[in-house]
Amino acid sequence: MAGFEVGVSVLVPAAGQGERLGRGPKAFVRVGGRTLLDWTLRAFAWADEVWVALPPGAPEPAARANVRFVPGGSERQESVARLLERARGDVVLVHDAARPFVVPEVVDRLLATVVTAGAVVPVVPVPDTLIEPEDGRYGPALDRGRYTLVQTPQAFFREVLAEAHQLARSEGRTATDEAQLVQALGYPVELVPGDRRMFKVTYPEDLVLAEALARVWEERPL
Ligand code: C5P
């Protein structure tokens, strides 16, 4: 990345089965003629190294100069821990393979912030009304303006993330993203604007949106 001098390792947990999608393993599902994983690998062709956690036993995708593979763990956090053991960059970007569309402007924001902050994630507003159901019925509405949805890539000093993972392991704590683990260290995590096009492919209907976006992605007219 232009103007960025420390080494960047990209860590891609891609070992999930994609149960909610019903067509796993999710990283190998195709949109626009490419696997979800391949979309991500193309987006990070500039990185010093990319480490990918694959479902154990999965065939390795075609070789790319900066990409290496490791067998993933049974949980996302374990997959990331295995990737982190291999990473050598001063900065790591952790990115879910389930998010095929990586917006370069967001990556630029993350890299610009991480060099001073050491921990930064992209966020997007909550579009829907947000409630806490009570016994399956409508419960208190939360003020959605006070909440935000967290995306990946998430950027950290490698040593901060390694310490966060070590602490979580020693306390037997799990989290759905890396920022939670870093925050548990008492280390502040900055927020930068994310982008709704970096949505996570989770449910079957997400593939319809992904196919449509894939058709126009190279021109990125949105
Ligand atoms: O299931 P979910 O969509 O939250 O998974 C987020 C990311 O974590 C996906 O890219 C998935 O492949 C990855 N993952 C993993 N190892 C697991 C479970 C999930 O690398 N054991």
Short mmCIF file of C-alpha atoms and ligand atoms in Angstrom, two decimals:
data_model
loop_
_atom_site.label_atom_id
_atom_site.label_comp_id
_atom_site.label_asym_id
_atom_site.label_seq_id
_atom_site.Cartn_x
_atom_site.Cartn_y
_atom_site.Cartn_z
CA MET A 1 0.00 0.00 0.00
CA ALA A 2 1.44 3.33 -1.05
CA GLY A 3 3.06 5.32 1.73
CA PHE A 4 2.86 2.46 4.20
CA GLU A 5 6.21 1.14 5.29
CA VAL A 6 5.70 -1.55 7.91
CA GLY A 7 4.95 -5.06 6.74
CA VAL A 8 1.29 -6.04 6.51
CA SER A 9 0.09 -9.60 7.06
CA VAL A 10 -3.48 -10.36 6.07
CA LEU A 11 -5.11 -13.18 8.04
CA VAL A 12 -8.14 -14.80 6.43
CA PRO A 13 -10.24 -17.20 8.48
CA ALA A 14 -11.93 -19.28 5.76
CA ALA A 15 -12.47 -22.57 7.59
CA GLY A 16 -16.18 -22.22 8.40
CA GLN A 17 -18.74 -24.65 7.08
CA GLY A 18 -21.30 -21.96 6.30
CA GLU A 19 -24.20 -23.76 7.93
CA ARG A 20 -26.59 -20.80 7.65
CA LEU A 21 -25.82 -20.61 3.94
CA GLY A 22 -26.56 -24.31 3.52
CA ARG A 23 -23.94 -24.75 0.77
CA GLY A 24 -20.65 -25.07 2.60
CA PRO A 25 -17.78 -24.74 2.90
CA LYS A 26 -18.67 -21.11 2.39
CA ALA A 27 -15.24 -19.88 1.24
CA PHE A 28 -15.55 -22.09 -1.85
CA VAL A 29 -19.01 -20.94 -2.88
CA ARG A 30 -18.81 -19.08 -6.20
CA VAL A 31 -20.16 -15.66 -7.09
CA GLY A 32 -19.42 -13.94 -10.39
CA GLY A 33 -17.37 -16.98 -11.45
CA ARG A 34 -14.95 -16.80 -8.47
CA THR A 35 -14.96 -18.34 -5.03
CA LEU A 36 -15.63 -16.03 -2.10
CA LEU A 37 -12.06 -16.72 -0.99
CA ASP A 38 -10.64 -15.77 -4.37
CA TRP A 39 -12.38 -12.38 -4.25
CA THR A 40 -10.59 -11.71 -0.97
CA LEU A 41 -7.22 -12.94 -2.22
CA ARG A 42 -7.44 -10.64 -5.25
CA ALA A 43 -8.23 -7.69 -3.00
CA PHE A 44 -5.09 -8.31 -0.95
CA ALA A 45 -2.63 -9.03 -3.77
CA TRP A 46 -0.68 -5.95 -2.53
CA ALA A 47 -0.06 -7.35 0.98
CA ASP A 48 3.36 -8.61 2.10
CA GLU A 49 1.81 -11.94 3.05
CA VAL A 50 -1.63 -13.49 3.27
CA TRP A 51 -2.33 -16.45 5.54
CA VAL A 52 -5.54 -18.40 4.98
CA ALA A 53 -7.16 -20.92 7.34
CA LEU A 54 -8.89 -23.60 5.28
CA PRO A 55 -11.36 -26.26 6.40
CA PRO A 56 -9.22 -29.28 7.35
CA GLY A 57 -8.85 -31.55 4.34
CA ALA A 58 -10.01 -28.91 1.84
CA PRO A 59 -7.96 -28.75 -1.37
CA GLU A 60 -5.65 -25.74 -1.55
CA PRO A 61 -6.73 -23.11 -4.08
CA ALA A 62 -4.42 -22.22 -6.97
CA ALA A 63 -1.08 -20.77 -5.81
CA ARG A 64 -0.62 -17.02 -5.50
CA ALA A 65 2.76 -15.47 -4.79
CA ASN A 66 1.87 -13.91 -1.42
CA VAL A 67 -0.59 -16.53 -0.10
CA ARG A 68 -0.02 -19.46 2.29
CA PHE A 69 -2.51 -21.90 3.78
CA VAL A 70 -2.97 -23.55 7.18
CA PRO A 71 -5.67 -25.91 8.46
CA GLY A 72 -8.31 -23.98 10.41
CA GLY A 73 -9.61 -24.75 13.89
CA SER A 74 -13.05 -25.82 15.05
CA GLU A 75 -13.94 -22.20 15.97
CA ARG A 76 -13.23 -18.97 14.13
CA GLN A 77 -11.07 -17.71 16.99
CA GLU A 78 -8.91 -20.82 16.87
CA SER A 79 -8.51 -20.41 13.10
CA VAL A 80 -7.30 -16.83 13.63
CA ALA A 81 -4.96 -17.94 16.43
CA ARG A 82 -3.32 -20.42 14.05
CA LEU A 83 -2.90 -17.72 11.40
CA LEU A 84 -1.47 -15.31 13.93
CA GLU A 85 1.24 -17.80 14.88
CA ARG A 86 2.52 -17.65 11.29
CA ALA A 87 2.18 -13.92 10.64
CA ARG A 88 5.34 -11.76 10.59
CA GLY A 89 4.03 -8.30 9.65
CA ASP A 90 4.10 -5.44 12.16
CA VAL A 91 0.45 -4.91 11.27
CA VAL A 92 -2.16 -7.61 10.74
CA LEU A 93 -5.45 -7.22 8.95
CA VAL A 94 -7.96 -9.92 9.89
CA HIS A 95 -10.59 -10.42 7.21
CA ASP A 96 -13.43 -12.95 6.99
CA ALA A 97 -13.47 -14.81 3.69
CA ALA A 98 -17.25 -14.52 3.94
CA ARG A 99 -16.92 -10.83 2.90
CA PRO A 100 -15.89 -11.01 -0.76
CA PHE A 101 -16.08 -7.30 -1.57
CA VAL A 102 -13.20 -5.44 0.06
CA VAL A 103 -13.50 -1.70 -0.49
CA PRO A 104 -10.02 -0.18 -1.00
CA GLU A 105 -11.01 3.17 0.51
CA VAL A 106 -11.89 1.41 3.77
CA VAL A 107 -8.57 -0.45 3.77
CA ASP A 108 -6.80 2.89 3.28
CA ARG A 109 -8.64 4.33 6.29
CA LEU A 110 -7.73 1.32 8.41
CA LEU A 111 -4.05 1.46 7.49
CA ALA A 112 -3.86 5.21 8.01
CA THR A 113 -5.30 4.82 11.51
CA VAL A 114 -3.61 1.64 12.68
CA VAL A 115 -0.10 3.06 12.39
CA THR A 116 -0.81 5.39 15.29
CA ALA A 117 -3.73 3.71 17.09
CA GLY A 118 -2.69 0.05 16.93
CA ALA A 119 -6.28 -1.20 16.70
CA VAL A 120 -9.07 -0.09 14.36
CA VAL A 121 -12.22 -1.59 12.85
CA PRO A 122 -14.74 -0.46 10.21
CA VAL A 123 -18.35 0.13 11.26
CA VAL A 124 -21.66 0.85 9.52
CA PRO A 125 -24.96 2.20 10.88
CA VAL A 126 -27.81 -0.08 12.01
CA PRO A 127 -30.54 0.36 9.38
CA ASP A 128 -33.39 -1.45 11.16
CA THR A 129 -35.24 -0.88 14.39
CA LEU A 130 -33.38 -2.74 17.10
CA ILE A 131 -35.19 -4.38 20.02
CA GLU A 132 -34.48 -6.81 22.79
CA PRO A 133 -37.29 -9.40 22.59
CA GLU A 134 -38.86 -10.56 25.85
CA ASP A 135 -40.26 -14.10 25.90
CA GLY A 136 -40.49 -14.05 22.11
CA ARG A 137 -42.48 -10.79 22.13
CA TYR A 138 -41.62 -7.19 21.35
CA GLY A 139 -39.34 -5.87 24.08
CA PRO A 140 -37.55 -2.60 24.74
CA ALA A 141 -36.37 -0.77 21.64
CA LEU A 142 -32.73 0.21 21.67
CA ASP A 143 -31.73 3.61 20.30
CA ARG A 144 -30.21 2.38 17.04
CA GLY A 145 -28.28 5.63 16.67
CA ARG A 146 -26.20 4.54 19.66
CA TYR A 147 -25.25 1.22 18.07
CA THR A 148 -23.19 0.25 15.08
CA LEU A 149 -22.42 -2.91 13.10
CA VAL A 150 -18.82 -4.08 13.00
CA GLN A 151 -17.20 -5.38 9.81
CA THR A 152 -13.86 -6.79 8.75
CA PRO A 153 -11.03 -6.22 7.83
CA GLN A 154 -9.91 -5.33 11.35
CA ALA A 155 -6.41 -3.89 11.72
CA PHE A 156 -4.03 -4.30 14.67
CA PHE A 157 -0.41 -4.14 15.69
CA ARG A 158 0.46 -7.83 15.52
CA GLU A 159 1.89 -7.83 19.04
CA VAL A 160 -1.30 -6.32 20.48
CA LEU A 161 -3.48 -8.94 18.80
CA ALA A 162 -1.16 -11.76 19.86
CA GLU A 163 -1.38 -10.59 23.48
CA ALA A 164 -5.17 -10.34 23.22
CA HIS A 165 -5.42 -13.89 21.89
CA GLN A 166 -3.12 -15.17 24.61
CA LEU A 167 -5.23 -13.52 27.33
CA ALA A 168 -8.48 -14.86 25.85
CA ARG A 169 -7.03 -18.35 25.70
CA SER A 170 -5.79 -18.22 29.29
CA GLU A 171 -9.23 -17.03 30.44
CA GLY A 172 -11.12 -19.48 28.19
CA ARG A 173 -12.96 -16.57 26.55
CA THR A 174 -14.29 -16.60 22.99
CA ALA A 175 -15.51 -13.74 20.81
CA THR A 176 -16.96 -13.28 17.35
CA ASP A 177 -14.27 -10.83 16.27
CA GLU A 178 -10.73 -9.80 17.18
CA ALA A 179 -11.64 -6.32 18.42
CA GLN A 180 -13.54 -7.80 21.39
CA LEU A 181 -10.39 -9.62 22.46
CA VAL A 182 -8.24 -6.51 22.08
CA GLN A 183 -10.75 -4.42 24.00
CA ALA A 184 -10.68 -7.01 26.81
CA LEU A 185 -6.97 -6.20 27.14
CA GLY A 186 -7.97 -2.64 27.98
CA TYR A 187 -6.54 -1.48 24.64
CA PRO A 188 -8.71 1.14 22.87
CA VAL A 189 -10.06 0.15 19.46
CA GLU A 190 -10.68 3.02 17.02
CA LEU A 191 -13.63 3.09 14.62
CA VAL A 192 -13.58 4.22 10.98
CA PRO A 193 -16.46 4.29 8.49
CA GLY A 194 -16.97 0.91 6.85
CA ASP A 195 -19.03 0.21 3.75
CA ARG A 196 -22.24 -1.76 3.31
CA ARG A 197 -20.82 -3.46 0.22
CA MET A 198 -18.49 -5.31 2.57
CA PHE A 199 -21.45 -7.31 3.90
CA LYS A 200 -20.94 -10.83 5.16
CA VAL A 201 -22.39 -13.57 2.96
CA THR A 202 -24.38 -15.50 5.54
CA TYR A 203 -27.83 -16.48 4.22
CA PRO A 204 -28.80 -17.86 0.78
CA GLU A 205 -30.34 -14.55 -0.31
CA ASP A 206 -27.00 -12.82 0.32
CA LEU A 207 -25.67 -14.75 -2.68
CA VAL A 208 -28.21 -13.05 -4.94
CA LEU A 209 -26.94 -9.65 -3.82
CA ALA A 210 -23.34 -10.82 -4.14
CA GLU A 211 -23.94 -12.01 -7.72
CA ALA A 212 -25.39 -8.63 -8.63
CA LEU A 213 -22.50 -6.75 -7.01
CA ALA A 214 -19.93 -9.05 -8.63
CA ARG A 215 -21.21 -8.04 -12.07
CA VAL A 216 -20.41 -4.38 -11.50
CA TRP A 217 -17.54 -4.66 -9.01
CA GLU A 218 -14.65 -3.97 -11.33
CA GLU A 219 -16.16 -0.62 -12.32
CA ARG A 220 -17.40 0.08 -8.77
CA PRO A 221 -20.03 2.61 -9.80
CA LEU A 222 -21.76 2.87 -6.40
O1 C5P B 1 -19.66 -18.22 10.59
P1 C5P B 1 -19.18 -16.83 10.31
O2 C5P B 1 -19.74 -16.30 9.03
O3 C5P B 1 -19.31 -15.89 11.47
O4 C5P B 1 -17.63 -16.98 10.05
C1 C5P B 1 -16.80 -15.86 9.89
C2 C5P B 1 -15.51 -16.30 9.21
O5 C5P B 1 -14.80 -17.18 10.05
C3 C5P B 1 -15.77 -17.03 7.89
O6 C5P B 1 -14.89 -16.48 6.90
C4 C5P B 1 -15.44 -18.47 8.23
O7 C5P B 1 -14.91 -19.21 7.15
C5 C5P B 1 -14.39 -18.32 9.33
N1 C5P B 1 -14.31 -19.49 10.23
C6 C5P B 1 -13.08 -20.16 10.39
N2 C5P B 1 -12.99 -21.26 11.20
C7 C5P B 1 -14.08 -21.73 11.84
C8 C5P B 1 -15.33 -21.06 11.70
C9 C5P B 1 -15.41 -19.93 10.89
O8 C5P B 1 -12.08 -19.76 9.78
N3 C5P B 1 -13.95 -22.82 12.59
#
